[in-house]
Structures are given as C-alpha cells and as structure tokens.
Amino acid sequence: MLLYQPDGGYCYNSDSILLYGFISRFAPRGKMLDVGAGCGIVGLLVGRDFPAVNLEAVEKQPLYAEFARRNAQINGIGYTLHEGDFLELGGHGSYDWIVSNPPFYHEGSARSENPILHQARYNVHLPIEAFVTKISKLLKSSGEAAICYDARQFAQLCSAFESRGLRVVEVQFVHSKVDRPSILVLIHVKRNSKAALTVLPPLITEENGQYTPAVQAIYDKAKAHSIKCPII
C-alpha cells in the first residue's frame, strides 16, 4: 500500500502498524470508524484486508484529511471521511467497530512547538474522558473498539471505559526491548461484555538491533510504503 504523507508534518510510526496487526486478529466486519485518521494508514490497511468492513474515518486537521482521501483513492479503497472534530461527530449507536491511534502524549511530555504536530500528538486536544465518552455514544450495543495508548495511562483509560459500560477484554503491552518498561498498550474493548480480561504475552519490538520476528511479520503483512511529498 502506498501512503503519501506531508514532508515535515506528522508521519505514521510503528504504533499505527502494531495497532493494525492487533486489529487484524479479530477479522472485523461491519461499519468501522477510524478516529484521528491522519494519512489514513490504520483504517485503509484494515479496509484493504477485510472487505466486509464498511470504512469511515474522522480527521480534524484539513491537511491530513486531504492526504487520507487521496490515499484511499490511490489504493482503490472505499472510504467515507468526515473532516472535523471527532467529539462533534453525529451517528449515535452507529458503529460496529471504532479504531484509533489518538493523540495520547500528556502535557508533561517533551513538547512540540509545531501546531500541526502538537494536535496530532498531545491528548489536550482529545482528553481521555471525552474520547471514551464519545466512543461509548457511537458504538452499537454489541460494538467493539481497538486502540493504542500510552501504557503509563492504562489505569486511567480502563477506569474511563468501565464507567461507561465498556469492558476492556484484551490487552497487549508493547516493549521496545525485553528489559524495558512498556510505553505502549494495545487495547480491545467491548460494549455490554462480561468477559474476563485477557492479558496477551508482551510484544517486544527489537532484539539485537532488529525487529523481532513477531513485529517483522506485522510489517510484512502491512506492506505499507511511505512517500513524503510537499504539503498540499
């Protein structure tokens, strides 16, 4: 898959690729919303691999919305993109699936002064409570969500989901190396579920300076090729 991205702007990273691999395990179908689509990578990869998905996306920044539209067109994937704020999106109880690699850095993290990068990275633009509340409103009664987030905010995220009738049913912590703390967590959520939480084996991304076989397999499956181009 060819993915055009703005040169000098926010570009997708391993978080999006790993989230795609996590979502793929569930063979999703039905109406799906990709929140904070960026250049479109997560939703478009899922839409390519799972034709039973009816794909929509929402992106707040006009620059990235345009890249997402073009990437969908170039790759021949059916795509409805809502340009605007996720928190203002209509469609109560509409979606079977919501997927997202949202801005999750807190304000105490190293700060980018670039306003485009700041919106894409920092959760002041999409706070946890507001993010989860909106997900709960948009999911169908048996809906599911899959997101990635800062592992250090996992407890806060679980509390927010549980208080809104959404059960965290499966998680996988991602570590850069086997002896390093987790900095990313992949989370699978279901509405109206009574399932116990399953904690998957940790996903280690690097070993001896290379991707581990598990992570390399996800990249090989994604077959995503980034092309940087001037801001349009």
Coordinates of C-alpha atoms in Angstrom, one line a residue:
M1 CA 0.0 0.0 0.0
L2 CA 1.3 3.4 -1.0
L3 CA 0.7 6.1 1.6
Y4 CA 1.5 9.7 0.8
Q5 CA 2.4 11.9 3.8
P6 CA 3.3 15.5 4.3
D7 CA 7.0 16.2 4.3
G8 CA 7.8 18.0 7.6
G9 CA 4.4 17.1 9.1
Y10 CA 3.4 14.3 11.5
C11 CA 4.0 10.9 9.9
Y12 CA 2.8 7.5 11.0
N13 CA 5.1 5.3 13.1
S14 CA 5.2 1.8 14.5
D15 CA 2.2 2.5 16.8
S16 CA -0.1 2.5 13.8
I17 CA 1.4 -0.6 12.2
L18 CA 1.2 -2.5 15.5
L19 CA -2.4 -1.4 16.0
Y20 CA -3.2 -2.7 12.6
G21 CA -1.7 -6.0 13.4
F22 CA -3.7 -6.1 16.7
I23 CA -7.0 -5.3 14.9
S24 CA -6.3 -7.9 12.2
R25 CA -6.6 -10.7 14.8
F26 CA -10.3 -10.0 15.2
A27 CA -11.2 -10.2 11.5
P28 CA -13.5 -7.2 11.9
R29 CA -16.7 -6.6 9.8
G30 CA -19.5 -4.1 9.7
K31 CA -19.4 -0.4 10.0
M32 CA -16.0 0.9 11.2
L33 CA -14.8 4.3 12.2
D34 CA -11.1 5.3 12.3
V35 CA -10.7 8.2 14.7
G36 CA -7.9 10.6 14.1
A37 CA -7.1 9.0 10.8
G38 CA -4.0 11.1 9.9
C39 CA -2.9 10.0 6.5
G40 CA -5.4 7.1 6.8
I41 CA -3.0 4.3 7.5
V42 CA -4.9 2.2 10.1
G43 CA -8.3 2.3 8.5
L44 CA -7.0 1.8 5.0
L45 CA -4.9 -1.2 5.9
V46 CA -7.9 -2.8 7.7
G47 CA -10.2 -1.9 4.8
R48 CA -7.8 -3.5 2.3
D49 CA -7.5 -6.7 4.2
F50 CA -11.2 -7.1 5.4
P51 CA -13.7 -6.3 2.6
A52 CA -16.6 -6.9 5.0
V53 CA -15.7 -3.6 6.7
N54 CA -17.6 -0.5 5.7
L55 CA -15.0 2.0 6.4
E56 CA -15.4 5.6 7.6
A57 CA -12.9 7.9 9.2
V58 CA -12.8 11.3 11.0
E59 CA -9.8 13.7 10.9
K60 CA -9.8 17.1 12.4
Q61 CA -6.8 18.7 10.5
P62 CA -7.7 19.6 6.9
L63 CA -4.1 18.8 5.7
Y64 CA -4.3 15.2 6.9
A65 CA -7.9 14.8 5.8
E66 CA -6.8 15.6 2.3
F67 CA -4.0 13.1 2.4
A68 CA -6.3 10.4 3.7
R69 CA -8.8 11.0 0.9
R70 CA -6.0 10.8 -1.7
N71 CA -4.5 7.7 -0.2
A72 CA -7.9 6.0 -0.2
Q73 CA -8.4 6.9 -3.9
I74 CA -4.9 5.9 -4.9
N75 CA -5.2 2.5 -3.2
G76 CA -8.8 1.9 -4.5
I77 CA -10.4 1.6 -1.1
G78 CA -14.0 2.7 -0.4
Y79 CA -13.8 5.4 2.2
T80 CA -16.1 8.0 3.8
L81 CA -14.1 10.7 5.5
H82 CA -15.6 13.2 8.0
E83 CA -13.5 16.3 8.2
G84 CA -13.9 17.8 11.6
D85 CA -13.8 17.2 15.4
F86 CA -14.5 13.6 16.5
L87 CA -16.3 15.0 19.6
E88 CA -18.8 16.7 17.3
L89 CA -19.4 13.7 15.0
G90 CA -23.1 12.6 14.8
G91 CA -24.3 9.0 14.4
H92 CA -25.3 7.8 17.9
G93 CA -25.1 4.0 18.1
S94 CA -23.9 3.7 14.5
Y95 CA -20.7 1.7 14.6
D96 CA -19.8 -1.9 14.9
W97 CA -16.1 -1.0 15.4
I98 CA -14.1 2.1 16.4
V99 CA -10.4 2.0 15.9
S100 CA -7.9 4.7 16.9
N101 CA -4.3 5.8 17.4
P102 CA -5.3 9.0 19.1
P103 CA -3.1 11.8 20.4
F104 CA -2.0 10.4 23.8
Y105 CA 1.0 12.3 25.0
H106 CA 0.3 14.3 28.1
E107 CA 1.4 17.9 28.5
G108 CA 4.3 16.9 30.7
S109 CA 6.0 15.2 27.8
A110 CA 8.6 16.9 25.6
R111 CA 6.5 19.5 23.7
S112 CA 6.5 20.2 20.0
E113 CA 6.1 23.8 19.1
N114 CA 4.8 22.9 15.6
P115 CA 1.0 23.3 15.9
I116 CA 0.2 20.5 13.4
L117 CA 2.4 18.1 15.3
H118 CA 1.1 19.2 18.6
Q119 CA -2.5 18.5 17.6
A120 CA -1.5 15.0 16.3
R121 CA 0.4 14.0 19.4
Y122 CA -1.0 15.6 22.6
N123 CA -4.1 14.5 24.4
V124 CA -5.0 18.0 25.5
H125 CA -6.7 18.0 22.0
L126 CA -8.6 14.8 22.8
P127 CA -8.7 14.2 26.6
I128 CA -9.3 10.6 27.8
E129 CA -12.7 11.2 29.4
A130 CA -14.1 13.0 26.3
F131 CA -12.6 10.4 23.9
V132 CA -14.1 7.4 25.8
T133 CA -17.4 9.1 26.3
K134 CA -17.7 9.7 22.6
I135 CA -16.7 6.1 21.7
S136 CA -19.4 4.9 24.1
K137 CA -22.1 7.0 22.3
L138 CA -21.1 5.9 18.8
L139 CA -20.8 2.2 19.3
K140 CA -23.7 -0.2 18.7
S141 CA -25.0 -2.2 21.7
S142 CA -22.6 -5.0 20.8
G143 CA -19.9 -2.7 19.4
E144 CA -16.1 -3.1 19.8
A145 CA -13.2 -0.8 19.8
A146 CA -9.4 -1.3 19.4
I147 CA -7.0 1.5 20.3
C148 CA -3.4 2.0 21.2
Y149 CA -2.4 4.4 24.0
D150 CA 0.4 5.4 26.3
A151 CA 0.9 2.4 28.7
R152 CA 1.5 4.8 31.6
Q153 CA -2.1 6.0 31.4
F154 CA -3.6 2.5 31.2
A155 CA -5.3 2.6 34.6
Q156 CA -7.0 5.9 33.8
L157 CA -8.1 4.6 30.5
C158 CA -9.6 1.4 31.9
S159 CA -11.5 3.3 34.6
A160 CA -12.9 5.6 31.9
F161 CA -14.1 2.7 29.8
E162 CA -15.6 0.7 32.7
S163 CA -17.5 3.7 34.0
R164 CA -19.2 4.0 30.6
G165 CA -20.3 0.3 30.2
L166 CA -17.3 -0.7 28.0
R167 CA -15.3 -3.7 29.1
V168 CA -11.6 -3.9 28.4
V169 CA -11.4 -7.6 27.4
E170 CA -7.9 -7.9 25.9
V171 CA -4.7 -6.0 26.2
Q172 CA -1.1 -6.4 25.0
F173 CA 1.7 -4.3 26.3
V174 CA 4.5 -3.3 23.9
H175 CA 8.1 -3.1 24.9
S176 CA 11.0 -1.7 22.9
K177 CA 13.2 -4.4 24.4
V178 CA 12.6 -7.3 26.8
D179 CA 14.1 -5.5 29.8
R180 CA 12.5 -2.1 29.1
P181 CA 9.2 -0.8 30.6
S182 CA 6.2 -0.8 28.3
I183 CA 5.5 2.6 26.7
L184 CA 2.5 1.5 24.5
V185 CA -0.5 -0.7 25.1
L186 CA -3.0 -2.2 22.6
I187 CA -6.5 -2.4 24.0
H188 CA -9.6 -4.3 22.8
V189 CA -12.9 -3.1 24.3
K190 CA -16.5 -4.5 24.0
R191 CA -19.8 -3.0 25.0
N192 CA -22.0 -5.0 27.3
S193 CA -19.4 -7.7 27.8
K194 CA -18.9 -9.8 30.9
A195 CA -15.7 -11.4 29.7
A196 CA -12.7 -11.5 32.0
L197 CA -9.6 -9.5 31.0
T198 CA -7.1 -11.4 28.9
V199 CA -3.5 -10.1 29.0
L200 CA -1.6 -11.3 26.0
P201 CA 2.1 -12.1 26.0
P202 CA 4.1 -8.8 25.7
L203 CA 5.1 -7.7 22.3
I204 CA 8.8 -7.0 22.1
T205 CA 9.7 -4.8 19.2
E206 CA 13.5 -5.0 19.0
E207 CA 16.3 -7.6 19.5
N208 CA 19.9 -7.2 18.6
G209 CA 19.2 -4.0 16.7
Q210 CA 16.5 -5.6 14.5
Y211 CA 12.7 -6.1 14.7
T212 CA 11.7 -9.2 16.4
P213 CA 10.1 -11.9 14.2
A214 CA 6.7 -11.1 15.6
V215 CA 6.9 -7.4 14.7
Q216 CA 8.6 -8.1 11.4
A217 CA 5.7 -10.3 10.5
I218 CA 3.3 -7.4 11.1
Y219 CA 5.3 -5.1 8.9
D220 CA 5.4 -7.8 6.2
K221 CA 1.7 -8.2 6.3
A222 CA 1.1 -4.4 6.2
K223 CA 3.3 -3.8 3.2
A224 CA 3.0 -0.1 3.7
H225 CA 5.3 2.2 1.8
S226 CA 5.5 5.9 2.8
I227 CA 6.1 8.6 0.2
K228 CA 6.9 12.1 1.6
C229 CA 5.6 14.9 -0.5
P230 CA 5.3 18.7 -0.2
I231 CA 2.4 20.0 1.8
I232 CA -0.6 20.3 -0.5

